[in-house]
JSON list of C-alpha atoms in Angstrom, two decimals:
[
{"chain": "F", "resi": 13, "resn": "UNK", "atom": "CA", "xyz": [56.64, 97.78, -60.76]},
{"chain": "F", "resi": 14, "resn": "UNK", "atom": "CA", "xyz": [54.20, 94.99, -61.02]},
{"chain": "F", "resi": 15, "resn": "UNK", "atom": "CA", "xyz": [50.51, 96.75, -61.16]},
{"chain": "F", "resi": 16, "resn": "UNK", "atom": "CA", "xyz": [47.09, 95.15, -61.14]},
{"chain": "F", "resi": 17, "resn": "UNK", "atom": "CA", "xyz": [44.05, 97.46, -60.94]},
{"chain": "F", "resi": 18, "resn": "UNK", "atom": "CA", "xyz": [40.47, 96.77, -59.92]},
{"chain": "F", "resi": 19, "resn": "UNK", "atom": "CA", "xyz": [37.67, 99.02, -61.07]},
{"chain": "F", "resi": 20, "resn": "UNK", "atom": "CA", "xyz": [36.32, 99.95, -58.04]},
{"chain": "F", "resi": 21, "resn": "UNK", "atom": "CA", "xyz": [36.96, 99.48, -54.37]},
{"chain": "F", "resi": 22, "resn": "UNK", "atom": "CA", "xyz": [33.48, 99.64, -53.26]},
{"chain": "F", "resi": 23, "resn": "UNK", "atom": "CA", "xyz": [30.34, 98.97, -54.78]},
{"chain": "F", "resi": 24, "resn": "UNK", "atom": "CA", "xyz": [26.68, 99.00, -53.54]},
{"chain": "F", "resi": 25, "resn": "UNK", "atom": "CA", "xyz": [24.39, 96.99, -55.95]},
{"chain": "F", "resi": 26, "resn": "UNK", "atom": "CA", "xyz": [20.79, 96.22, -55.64]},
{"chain": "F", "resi": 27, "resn": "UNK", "atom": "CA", "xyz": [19.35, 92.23, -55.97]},
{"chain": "F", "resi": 28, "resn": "UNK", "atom": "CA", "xyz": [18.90, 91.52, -59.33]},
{"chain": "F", "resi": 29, "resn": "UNK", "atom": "CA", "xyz": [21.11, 94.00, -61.12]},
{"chain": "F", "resi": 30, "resn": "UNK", "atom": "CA", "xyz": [23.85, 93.22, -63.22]},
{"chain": "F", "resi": 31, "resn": "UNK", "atom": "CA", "xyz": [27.06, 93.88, -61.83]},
{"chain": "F", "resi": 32, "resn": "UNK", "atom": "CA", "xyz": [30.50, 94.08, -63.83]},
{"chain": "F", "resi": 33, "resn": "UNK", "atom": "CA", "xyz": [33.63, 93.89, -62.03]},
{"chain": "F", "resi": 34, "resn": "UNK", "atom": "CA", "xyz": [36.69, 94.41, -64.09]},
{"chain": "F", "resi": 35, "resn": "UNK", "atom": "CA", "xyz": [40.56, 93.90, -63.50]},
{"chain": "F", "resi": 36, "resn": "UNK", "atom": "CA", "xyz": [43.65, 95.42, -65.86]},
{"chain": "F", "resi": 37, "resn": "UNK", "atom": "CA", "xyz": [47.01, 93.93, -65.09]},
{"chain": "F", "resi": 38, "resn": "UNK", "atom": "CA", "xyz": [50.07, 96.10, -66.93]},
{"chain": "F", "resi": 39, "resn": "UNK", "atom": "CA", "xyz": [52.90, 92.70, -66.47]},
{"chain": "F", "resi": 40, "resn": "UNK", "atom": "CA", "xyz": [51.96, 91.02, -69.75]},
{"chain": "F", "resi": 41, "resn": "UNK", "atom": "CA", "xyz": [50.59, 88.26, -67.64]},
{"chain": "F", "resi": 42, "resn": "UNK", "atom": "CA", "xyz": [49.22, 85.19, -69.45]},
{"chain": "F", "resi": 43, "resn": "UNK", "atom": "CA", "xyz": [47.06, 83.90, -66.17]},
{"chain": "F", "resi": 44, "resn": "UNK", "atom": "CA", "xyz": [44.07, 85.68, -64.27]},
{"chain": "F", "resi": 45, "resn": "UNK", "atom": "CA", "xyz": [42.00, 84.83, -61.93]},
{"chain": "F", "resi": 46, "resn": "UNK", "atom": "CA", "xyz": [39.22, 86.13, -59.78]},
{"chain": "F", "resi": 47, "resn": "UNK", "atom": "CA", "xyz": [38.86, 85.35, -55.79]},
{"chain": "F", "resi": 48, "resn": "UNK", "atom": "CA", "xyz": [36.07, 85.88, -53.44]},
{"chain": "F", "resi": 49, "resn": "UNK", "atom": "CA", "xyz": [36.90, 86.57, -49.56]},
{"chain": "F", "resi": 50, "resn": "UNK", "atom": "CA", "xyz": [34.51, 85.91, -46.68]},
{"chain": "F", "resi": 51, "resn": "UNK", "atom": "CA", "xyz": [35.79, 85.63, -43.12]},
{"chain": "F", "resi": 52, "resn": "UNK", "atom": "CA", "xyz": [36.49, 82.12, -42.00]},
{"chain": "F", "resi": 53, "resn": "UNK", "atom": "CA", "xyz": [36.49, 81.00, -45.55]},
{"chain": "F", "resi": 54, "resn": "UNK", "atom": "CA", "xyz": [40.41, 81.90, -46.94]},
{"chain": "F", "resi": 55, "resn": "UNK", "atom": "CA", "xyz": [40.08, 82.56, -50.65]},
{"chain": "F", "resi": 56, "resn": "UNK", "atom": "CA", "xyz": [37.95, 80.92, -52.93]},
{"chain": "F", "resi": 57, "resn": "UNK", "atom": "CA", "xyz": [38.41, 80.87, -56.93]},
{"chain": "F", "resi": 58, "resn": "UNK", "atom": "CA", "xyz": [35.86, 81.68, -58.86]},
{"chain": "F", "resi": 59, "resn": "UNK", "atom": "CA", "xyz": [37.05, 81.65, -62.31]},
{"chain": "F", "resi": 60, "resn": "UNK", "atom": "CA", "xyz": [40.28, 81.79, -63.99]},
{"chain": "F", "resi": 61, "resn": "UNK", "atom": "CA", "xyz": [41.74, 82.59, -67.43]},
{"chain": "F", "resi": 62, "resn": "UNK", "atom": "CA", "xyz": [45.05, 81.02, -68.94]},
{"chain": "F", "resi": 63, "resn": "UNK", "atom": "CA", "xyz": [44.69, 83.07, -72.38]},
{"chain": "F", "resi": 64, "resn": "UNK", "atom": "CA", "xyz": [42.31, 85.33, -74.07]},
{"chain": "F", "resi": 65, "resn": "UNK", "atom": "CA", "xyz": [39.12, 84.13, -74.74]},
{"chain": "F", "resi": 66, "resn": "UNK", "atom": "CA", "xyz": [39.69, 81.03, -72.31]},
{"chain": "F", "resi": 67, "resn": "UNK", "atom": "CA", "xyz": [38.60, 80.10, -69.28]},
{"chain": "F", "resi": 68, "resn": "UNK", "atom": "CA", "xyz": [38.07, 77.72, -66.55]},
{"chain": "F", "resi": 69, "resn": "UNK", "atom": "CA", "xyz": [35.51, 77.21, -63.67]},
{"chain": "F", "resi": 70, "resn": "UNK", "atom": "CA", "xyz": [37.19, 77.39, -60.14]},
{"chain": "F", "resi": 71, "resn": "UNK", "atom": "CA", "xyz": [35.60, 76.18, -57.23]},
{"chain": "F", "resi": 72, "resn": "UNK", "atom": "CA", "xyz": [32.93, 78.43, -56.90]},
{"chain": "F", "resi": 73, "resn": "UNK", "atom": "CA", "xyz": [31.08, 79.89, -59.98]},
{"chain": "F", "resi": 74, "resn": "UNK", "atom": "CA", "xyz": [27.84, 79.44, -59.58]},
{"chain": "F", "resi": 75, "resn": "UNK", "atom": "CA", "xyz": [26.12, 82.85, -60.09]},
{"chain": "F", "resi": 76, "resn": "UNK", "atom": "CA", "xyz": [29.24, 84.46, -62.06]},
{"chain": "F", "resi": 77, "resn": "UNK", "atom": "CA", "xyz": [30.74, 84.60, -65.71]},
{"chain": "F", "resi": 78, "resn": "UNK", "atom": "CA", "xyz": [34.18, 86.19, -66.99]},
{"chain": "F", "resi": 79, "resn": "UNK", "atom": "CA", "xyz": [35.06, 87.73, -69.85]},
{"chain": "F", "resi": 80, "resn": "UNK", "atom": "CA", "xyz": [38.61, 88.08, -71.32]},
{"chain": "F", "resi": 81, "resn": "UNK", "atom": "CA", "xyz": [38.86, 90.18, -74.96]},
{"chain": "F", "resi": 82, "resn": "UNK", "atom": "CA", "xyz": [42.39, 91.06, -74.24]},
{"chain": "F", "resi": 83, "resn": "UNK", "atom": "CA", "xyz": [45.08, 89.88, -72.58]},
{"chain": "F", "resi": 84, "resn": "UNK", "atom": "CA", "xyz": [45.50, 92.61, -69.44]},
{"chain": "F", "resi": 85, "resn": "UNK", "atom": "CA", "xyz": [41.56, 93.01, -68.76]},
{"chain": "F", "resi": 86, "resn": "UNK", "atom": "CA", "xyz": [39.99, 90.38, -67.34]},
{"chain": "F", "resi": 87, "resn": "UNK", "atom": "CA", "xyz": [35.83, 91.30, -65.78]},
{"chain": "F", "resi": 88, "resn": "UNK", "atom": "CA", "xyz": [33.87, 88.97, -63.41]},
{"chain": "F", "resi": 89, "resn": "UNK", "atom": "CA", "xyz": [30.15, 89.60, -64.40]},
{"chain": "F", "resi": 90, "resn": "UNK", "atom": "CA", "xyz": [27.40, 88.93, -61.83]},
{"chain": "F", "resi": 91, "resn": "UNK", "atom": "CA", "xyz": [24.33, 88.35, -63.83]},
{"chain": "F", "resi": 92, "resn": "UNK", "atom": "CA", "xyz": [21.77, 88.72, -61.82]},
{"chain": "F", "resi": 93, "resn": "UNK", "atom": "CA", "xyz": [23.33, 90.00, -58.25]},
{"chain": "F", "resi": 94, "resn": "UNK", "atom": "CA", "xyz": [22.19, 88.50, -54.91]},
{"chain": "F", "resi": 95, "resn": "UNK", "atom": "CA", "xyz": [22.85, 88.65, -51.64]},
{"chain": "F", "resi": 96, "resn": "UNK", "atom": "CA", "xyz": [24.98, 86.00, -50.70]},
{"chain": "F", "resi": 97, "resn": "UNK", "atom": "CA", "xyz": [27.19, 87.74, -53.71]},
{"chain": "F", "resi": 98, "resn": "UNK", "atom": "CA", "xyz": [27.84, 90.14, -51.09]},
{"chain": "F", "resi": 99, "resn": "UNK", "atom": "CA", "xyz": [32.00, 90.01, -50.44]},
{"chain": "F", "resi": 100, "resn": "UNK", "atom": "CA", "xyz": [35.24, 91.12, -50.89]},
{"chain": "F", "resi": 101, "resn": "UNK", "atom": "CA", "xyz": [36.55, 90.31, -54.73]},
{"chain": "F", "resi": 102, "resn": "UNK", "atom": "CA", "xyz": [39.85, 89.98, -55.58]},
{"chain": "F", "resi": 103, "resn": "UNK", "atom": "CA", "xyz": [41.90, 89.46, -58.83]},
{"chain": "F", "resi": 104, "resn": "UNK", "atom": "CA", "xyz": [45.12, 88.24, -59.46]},
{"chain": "F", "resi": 105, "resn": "UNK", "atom": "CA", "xyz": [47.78, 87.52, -62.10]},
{"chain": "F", "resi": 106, "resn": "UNK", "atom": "CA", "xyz": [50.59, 85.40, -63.04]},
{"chain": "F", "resi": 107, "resn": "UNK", "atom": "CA", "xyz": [53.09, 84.34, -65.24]},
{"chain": "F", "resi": 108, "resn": "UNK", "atom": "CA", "xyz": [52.40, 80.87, -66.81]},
{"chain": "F", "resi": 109, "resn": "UNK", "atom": "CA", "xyz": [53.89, 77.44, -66.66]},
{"chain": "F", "resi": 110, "resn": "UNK", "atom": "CA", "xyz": [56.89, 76.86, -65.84]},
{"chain": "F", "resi": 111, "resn": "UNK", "atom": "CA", "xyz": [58.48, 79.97, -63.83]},
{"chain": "F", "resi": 112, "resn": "UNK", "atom": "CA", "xyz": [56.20, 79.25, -61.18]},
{"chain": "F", "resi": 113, "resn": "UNK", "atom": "CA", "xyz": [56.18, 83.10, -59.87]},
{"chain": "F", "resi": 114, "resn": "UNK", "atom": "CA", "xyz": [53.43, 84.41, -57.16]},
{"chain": "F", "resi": 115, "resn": "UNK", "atom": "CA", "xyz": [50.06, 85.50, -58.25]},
{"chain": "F", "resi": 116, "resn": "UNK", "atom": "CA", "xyz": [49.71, 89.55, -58.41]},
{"chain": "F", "resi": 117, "resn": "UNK", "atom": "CA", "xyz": [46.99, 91.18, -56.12]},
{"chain": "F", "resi": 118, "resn": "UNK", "atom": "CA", "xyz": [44.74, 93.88, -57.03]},
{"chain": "F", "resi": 119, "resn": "UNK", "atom": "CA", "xyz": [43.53, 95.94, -54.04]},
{"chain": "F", "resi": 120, "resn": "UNK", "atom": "CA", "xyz": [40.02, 94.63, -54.18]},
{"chain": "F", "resi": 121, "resn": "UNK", "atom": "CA", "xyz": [36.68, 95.13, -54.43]},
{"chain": "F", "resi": 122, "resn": "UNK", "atom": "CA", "xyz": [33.70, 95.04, -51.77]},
{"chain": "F", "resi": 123, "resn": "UNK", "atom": "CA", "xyz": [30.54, 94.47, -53.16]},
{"chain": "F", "resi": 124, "resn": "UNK", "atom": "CA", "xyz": [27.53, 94.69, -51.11]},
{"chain": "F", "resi": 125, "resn": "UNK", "atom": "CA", "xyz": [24.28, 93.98, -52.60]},
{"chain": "F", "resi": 126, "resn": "UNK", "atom": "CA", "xyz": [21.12, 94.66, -51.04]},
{"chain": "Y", "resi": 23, "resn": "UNK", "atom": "CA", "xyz": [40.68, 66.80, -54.13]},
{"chain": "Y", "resi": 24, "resn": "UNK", "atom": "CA", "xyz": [43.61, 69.15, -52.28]},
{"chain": "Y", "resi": 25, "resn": "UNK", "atom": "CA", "xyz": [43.26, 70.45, -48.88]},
{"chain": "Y", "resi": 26, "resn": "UNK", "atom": "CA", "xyz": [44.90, 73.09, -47.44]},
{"chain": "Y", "resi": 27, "resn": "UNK", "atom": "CA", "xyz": [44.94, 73.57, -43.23]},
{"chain": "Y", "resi": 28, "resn": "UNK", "atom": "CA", "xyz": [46.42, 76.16, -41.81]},
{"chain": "Y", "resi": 29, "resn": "UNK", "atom": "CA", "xyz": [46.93, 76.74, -38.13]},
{"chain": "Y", "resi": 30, "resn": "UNK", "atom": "CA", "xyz": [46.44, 78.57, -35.34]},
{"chain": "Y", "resi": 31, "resn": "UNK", "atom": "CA", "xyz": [43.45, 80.39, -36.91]},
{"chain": "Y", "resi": 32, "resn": "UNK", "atom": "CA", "xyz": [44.14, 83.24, -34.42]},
{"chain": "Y", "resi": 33, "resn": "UNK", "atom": "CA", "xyz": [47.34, 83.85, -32.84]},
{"chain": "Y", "resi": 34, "resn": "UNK", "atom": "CA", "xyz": [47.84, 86.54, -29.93]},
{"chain": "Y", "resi": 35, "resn": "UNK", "atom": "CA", "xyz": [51.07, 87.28, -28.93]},
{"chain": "Y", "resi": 36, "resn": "UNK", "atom": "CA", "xyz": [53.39, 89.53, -27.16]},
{"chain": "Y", "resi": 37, "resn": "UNK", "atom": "CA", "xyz": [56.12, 91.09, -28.74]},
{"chain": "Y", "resi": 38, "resn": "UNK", "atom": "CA", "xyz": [59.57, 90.34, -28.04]},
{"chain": "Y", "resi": 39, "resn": "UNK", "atom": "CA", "xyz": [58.33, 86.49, -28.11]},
{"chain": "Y", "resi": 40, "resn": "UNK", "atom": "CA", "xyz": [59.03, 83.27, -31.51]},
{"chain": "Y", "resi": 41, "resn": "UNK", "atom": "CA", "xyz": [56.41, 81.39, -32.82]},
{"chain": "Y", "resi": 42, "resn": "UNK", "atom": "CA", "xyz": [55.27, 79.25, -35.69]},
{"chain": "Y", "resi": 43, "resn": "UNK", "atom": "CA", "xyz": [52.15, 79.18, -37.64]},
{"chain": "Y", "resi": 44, "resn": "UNK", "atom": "CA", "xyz": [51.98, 75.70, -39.86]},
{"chain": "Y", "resi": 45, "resn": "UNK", "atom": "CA", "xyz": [50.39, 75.04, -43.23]},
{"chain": "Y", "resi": 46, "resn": "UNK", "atom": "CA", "xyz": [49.61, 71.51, -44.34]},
{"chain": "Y", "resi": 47, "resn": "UNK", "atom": "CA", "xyz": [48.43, 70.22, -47.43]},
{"chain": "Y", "resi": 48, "resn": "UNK", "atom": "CA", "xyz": [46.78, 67.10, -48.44]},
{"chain": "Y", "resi": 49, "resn": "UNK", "atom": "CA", "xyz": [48.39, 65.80, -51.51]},
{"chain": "Y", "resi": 50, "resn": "UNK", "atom": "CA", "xyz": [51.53, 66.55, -53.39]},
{"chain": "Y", "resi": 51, "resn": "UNK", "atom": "CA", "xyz": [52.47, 69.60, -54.58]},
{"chain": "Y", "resi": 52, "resn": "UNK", "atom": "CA", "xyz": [55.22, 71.19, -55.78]},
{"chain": "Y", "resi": 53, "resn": "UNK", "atom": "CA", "xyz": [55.10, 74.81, -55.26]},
{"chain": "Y", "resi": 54, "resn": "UNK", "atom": "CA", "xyz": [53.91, 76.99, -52.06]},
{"chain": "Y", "resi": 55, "resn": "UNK", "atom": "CA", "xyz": [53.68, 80.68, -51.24]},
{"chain": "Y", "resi": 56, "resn": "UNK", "atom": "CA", "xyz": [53.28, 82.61, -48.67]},
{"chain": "Y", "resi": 57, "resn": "UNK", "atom": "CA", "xyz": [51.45, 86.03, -48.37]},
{"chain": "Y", "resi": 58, "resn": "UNK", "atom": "CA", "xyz": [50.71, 88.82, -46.07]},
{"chain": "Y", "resi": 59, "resn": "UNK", "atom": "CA", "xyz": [46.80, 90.77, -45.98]},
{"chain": "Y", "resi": 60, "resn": "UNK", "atom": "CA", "xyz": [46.48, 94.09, -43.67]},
{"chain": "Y", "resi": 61, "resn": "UNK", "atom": "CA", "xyz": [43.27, 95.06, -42.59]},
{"chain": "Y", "resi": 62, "resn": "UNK", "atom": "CA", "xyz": [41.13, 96.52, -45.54]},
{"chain": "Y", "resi": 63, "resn": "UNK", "atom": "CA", "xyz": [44.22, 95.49, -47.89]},
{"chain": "Y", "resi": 64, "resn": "UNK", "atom": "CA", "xyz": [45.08, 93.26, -50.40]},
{"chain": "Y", "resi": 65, "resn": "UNK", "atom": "CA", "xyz": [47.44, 90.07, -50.60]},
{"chain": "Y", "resi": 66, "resn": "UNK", "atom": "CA", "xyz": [51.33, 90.94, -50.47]},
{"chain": "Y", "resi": 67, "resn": "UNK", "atom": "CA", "xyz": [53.55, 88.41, -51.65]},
{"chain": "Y", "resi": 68, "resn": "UNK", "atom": "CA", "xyz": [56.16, 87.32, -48.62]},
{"chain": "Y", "resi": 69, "resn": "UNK", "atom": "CA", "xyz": [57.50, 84.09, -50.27]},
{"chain": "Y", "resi": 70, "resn": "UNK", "atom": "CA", "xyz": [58.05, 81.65, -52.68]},
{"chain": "Y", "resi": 71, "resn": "UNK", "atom": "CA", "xyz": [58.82, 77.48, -52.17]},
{"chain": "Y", "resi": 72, "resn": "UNK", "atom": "CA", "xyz": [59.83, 75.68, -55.01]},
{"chain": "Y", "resi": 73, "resn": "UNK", "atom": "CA", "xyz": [61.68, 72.71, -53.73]},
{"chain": "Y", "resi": 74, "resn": "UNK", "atom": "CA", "xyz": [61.69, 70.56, -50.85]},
{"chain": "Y", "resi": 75, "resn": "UNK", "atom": "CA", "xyz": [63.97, 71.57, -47.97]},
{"chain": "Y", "resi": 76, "resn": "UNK", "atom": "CA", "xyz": [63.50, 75.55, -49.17]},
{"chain": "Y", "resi": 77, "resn": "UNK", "atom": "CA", "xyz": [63.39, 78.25, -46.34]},
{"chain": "Y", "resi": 78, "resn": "UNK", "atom": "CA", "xyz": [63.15, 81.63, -47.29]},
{"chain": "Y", "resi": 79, "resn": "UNK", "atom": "CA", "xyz": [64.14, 84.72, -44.61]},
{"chain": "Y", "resi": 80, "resn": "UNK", "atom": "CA", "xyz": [63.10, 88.12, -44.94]},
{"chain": "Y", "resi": 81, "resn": "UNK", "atom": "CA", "xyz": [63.41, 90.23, -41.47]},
{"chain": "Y", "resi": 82, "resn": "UNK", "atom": "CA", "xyz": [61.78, 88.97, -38.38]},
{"chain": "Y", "resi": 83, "resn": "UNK", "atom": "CA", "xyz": [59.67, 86.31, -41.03]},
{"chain": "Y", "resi": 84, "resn": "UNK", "atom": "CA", "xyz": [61.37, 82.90, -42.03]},
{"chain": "Y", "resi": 85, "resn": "UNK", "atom": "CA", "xyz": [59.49, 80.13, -44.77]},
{"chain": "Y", "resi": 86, "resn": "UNK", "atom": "CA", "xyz": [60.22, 76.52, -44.54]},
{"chain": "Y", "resi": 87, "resn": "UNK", "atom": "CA", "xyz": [58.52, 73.54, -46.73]},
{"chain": "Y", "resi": 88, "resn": "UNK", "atom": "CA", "xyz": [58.97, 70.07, -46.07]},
{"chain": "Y", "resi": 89, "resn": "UNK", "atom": "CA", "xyz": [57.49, 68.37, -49.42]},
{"chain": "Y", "resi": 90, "resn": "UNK", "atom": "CA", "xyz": [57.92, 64.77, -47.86]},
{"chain": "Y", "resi": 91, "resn": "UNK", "atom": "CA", "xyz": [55.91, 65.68, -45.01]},
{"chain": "Y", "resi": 92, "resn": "UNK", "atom": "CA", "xyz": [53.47, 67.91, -46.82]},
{"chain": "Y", "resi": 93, "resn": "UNK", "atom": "CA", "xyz": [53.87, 70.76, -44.37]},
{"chain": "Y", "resi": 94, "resn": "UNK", "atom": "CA", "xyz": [55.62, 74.91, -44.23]},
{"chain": "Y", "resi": 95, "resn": "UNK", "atom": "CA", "xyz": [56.26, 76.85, -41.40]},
{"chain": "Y", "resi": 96, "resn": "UNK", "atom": "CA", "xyz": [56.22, 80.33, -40.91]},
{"chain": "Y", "resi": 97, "resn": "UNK", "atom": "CA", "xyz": [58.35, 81.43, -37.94]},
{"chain": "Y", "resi": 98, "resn": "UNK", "atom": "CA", "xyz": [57.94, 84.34, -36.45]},
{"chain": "Y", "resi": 99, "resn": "UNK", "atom": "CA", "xyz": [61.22, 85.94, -34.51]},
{"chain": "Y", "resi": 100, "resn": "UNK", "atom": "CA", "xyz": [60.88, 88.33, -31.94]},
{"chain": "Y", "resi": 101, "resn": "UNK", "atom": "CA", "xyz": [57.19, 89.77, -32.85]},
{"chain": "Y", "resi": 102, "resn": "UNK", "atom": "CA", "xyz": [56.67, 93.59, -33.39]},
{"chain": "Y", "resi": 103, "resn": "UNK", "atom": "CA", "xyz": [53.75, 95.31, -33.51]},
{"chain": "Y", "resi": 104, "resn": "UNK", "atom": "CA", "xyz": [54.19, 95.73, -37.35]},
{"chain": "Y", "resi": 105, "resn": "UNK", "atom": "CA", "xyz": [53.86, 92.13, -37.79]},
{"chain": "Y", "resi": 106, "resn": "UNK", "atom": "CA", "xyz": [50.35, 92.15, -37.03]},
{"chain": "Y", "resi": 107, "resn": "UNK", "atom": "CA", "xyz": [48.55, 91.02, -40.30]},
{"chain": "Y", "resi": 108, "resn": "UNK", "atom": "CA", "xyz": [46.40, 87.84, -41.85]},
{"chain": "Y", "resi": 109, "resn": "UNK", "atom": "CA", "xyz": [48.95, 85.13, -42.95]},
{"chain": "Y", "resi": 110, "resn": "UNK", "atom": "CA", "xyz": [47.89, 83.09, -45.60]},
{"chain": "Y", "resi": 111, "resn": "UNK", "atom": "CA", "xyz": [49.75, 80.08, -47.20]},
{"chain": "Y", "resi": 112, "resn": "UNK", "atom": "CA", "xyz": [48.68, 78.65, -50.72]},
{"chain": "Y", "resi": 113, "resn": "UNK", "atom": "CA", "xyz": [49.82, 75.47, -52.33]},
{"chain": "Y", "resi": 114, "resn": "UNK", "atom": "CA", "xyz": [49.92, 74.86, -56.51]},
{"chain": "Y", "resi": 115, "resn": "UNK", "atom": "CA", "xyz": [46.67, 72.42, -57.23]},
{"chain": "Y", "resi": 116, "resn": "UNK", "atom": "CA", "xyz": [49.07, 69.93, -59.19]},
{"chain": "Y", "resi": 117, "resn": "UNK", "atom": "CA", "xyz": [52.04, 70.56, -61.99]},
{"chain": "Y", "resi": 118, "resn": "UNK", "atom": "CA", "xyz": [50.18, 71.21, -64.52]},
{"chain": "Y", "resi": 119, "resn": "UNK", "atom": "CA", "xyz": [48.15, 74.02, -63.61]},
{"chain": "Y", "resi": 120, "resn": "UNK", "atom": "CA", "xyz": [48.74, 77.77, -62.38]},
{"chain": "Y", "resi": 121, "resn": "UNK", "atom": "CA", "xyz": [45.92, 77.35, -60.00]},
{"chain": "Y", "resi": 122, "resn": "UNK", "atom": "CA", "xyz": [46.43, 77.88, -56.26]},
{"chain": "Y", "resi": 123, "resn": "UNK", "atom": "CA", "xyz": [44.72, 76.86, -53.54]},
{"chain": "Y", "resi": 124, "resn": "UNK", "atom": "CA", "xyz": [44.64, 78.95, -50.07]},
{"chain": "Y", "resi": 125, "resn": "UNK", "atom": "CA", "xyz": [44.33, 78.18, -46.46]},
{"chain": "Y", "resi": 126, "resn": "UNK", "atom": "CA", "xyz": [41.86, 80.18, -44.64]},
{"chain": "Y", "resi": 127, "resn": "UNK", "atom": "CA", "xyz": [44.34, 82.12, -43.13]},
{"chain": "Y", "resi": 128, "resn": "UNK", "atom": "CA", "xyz": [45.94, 82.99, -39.32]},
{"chain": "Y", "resi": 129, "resn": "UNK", "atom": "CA", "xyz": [45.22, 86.16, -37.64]},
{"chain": "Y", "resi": 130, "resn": "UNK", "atom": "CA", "xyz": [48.40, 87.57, -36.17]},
{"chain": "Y", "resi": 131, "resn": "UNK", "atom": "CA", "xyz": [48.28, 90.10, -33.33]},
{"chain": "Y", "resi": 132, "resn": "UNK", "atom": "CA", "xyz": [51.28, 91.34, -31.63]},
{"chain": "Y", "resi": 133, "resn": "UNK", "atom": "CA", "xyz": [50.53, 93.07, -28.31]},
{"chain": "Y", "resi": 134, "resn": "UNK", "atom": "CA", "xyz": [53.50, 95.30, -26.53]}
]
């Protein structure tokens, strides 16, 4: 059964702090990506990763940086953690190219920084 | 730059009773999914379009995409109370990427 994990499902951080969010996926996927959720807003992408070591700027990354050493892990950093960080994170894999399959859920993570 | 609309944003209805939530998208595309999010939940996968003309059934839920008309359907058959969940549809950014990009979603609430 397809399995991606998050780290934690809540987390209260302070402004300023570091933050580290990290994702495992256990489907040998090659893609992963990292979603923020805010009512009235859908899903936004905030980075994603088509390979280790690589990565690509989504539409929202601004105040974040990923990191992917190996291929199942992939962690959303928050460098220096502000409020309007405050959200629901989720991450997702996938398959690549050509097979086209869904993207992968983890169960989230709701960060609230104060 | 793609756009994707999804609509109603909120949808109350009563059981027992069809309707259709619609997802549009503003340039072509060639793939489109459909998932479900409880309350406090993550994203389930319900379905995926590959092709123009696809429709997908599973229980009271059937998926449609028109390609031509840059537009999928999710119909809802005699509602249940179980049925109440965010929809979300999300349509590939172009062929040569894995990236998706969602609608903001439509709140589904089935009364009795």
């Amino acid at each position: 059964d397809v399995k991606v994990t998050q780290s934690s499902r809540y987390l209260v951080k302070r402004t300023g702090e570091k933050v580290f969010l990290e994702c495992v996926q256990d489907m040998d996927h090659e893609n992963m990506f990292w979603y923020r959720q805010d009512p009235g807003l859908g899903l936004r992408l905030i980075y994603f990763s088509y390979d280790v070591k690589m990565k690509e700027k989504g539409d929202i990354p601004e105040g974040y940086s990923v990191s992917r050493e190996k291929k199942e892990r992939f962690s959303l950093i928050l460098e220096s953690a502000s409020t309007n960080q405050t959200s629901m994170y989720l991450c997702a894999s996938s398959p690549a190219g050509r097979e086209r399959d869904t993207q992968y859920f983890g169960p989230g993570t709701r960060l609230t920084v104060l | 730059e793609l756009k994707v609309e999804q609509n109603p944003l909120f949808l109350s209805m009563q059981e027992g009773k069809n309707y259709t939530i619609y997802c549009n998208y503003s340039t072509t595309s060639d793939r489109l999914y459909w998932y479900r999010q409880d309350p406090g939940k993550s994203l389930e996968s319900l379905f995926v379009l590959l092709s123009n003309g696809a429709v997908k059934q599973e229980g009271r839920l059937m998926a449609s995409l028109d390609t031509k008309a840059r537009l999928s359907t999710l119909h809802i058959t005699a509602a249940v109370h179980d049925l109440s969940a965010t929809y979300f549809c999300a349509v590939g950014e172009s062929y040569n990427t894995d990236k998706l990009i969602f609608g903001t979603g439509t709140r589904l609430q089935v009364f009795p």
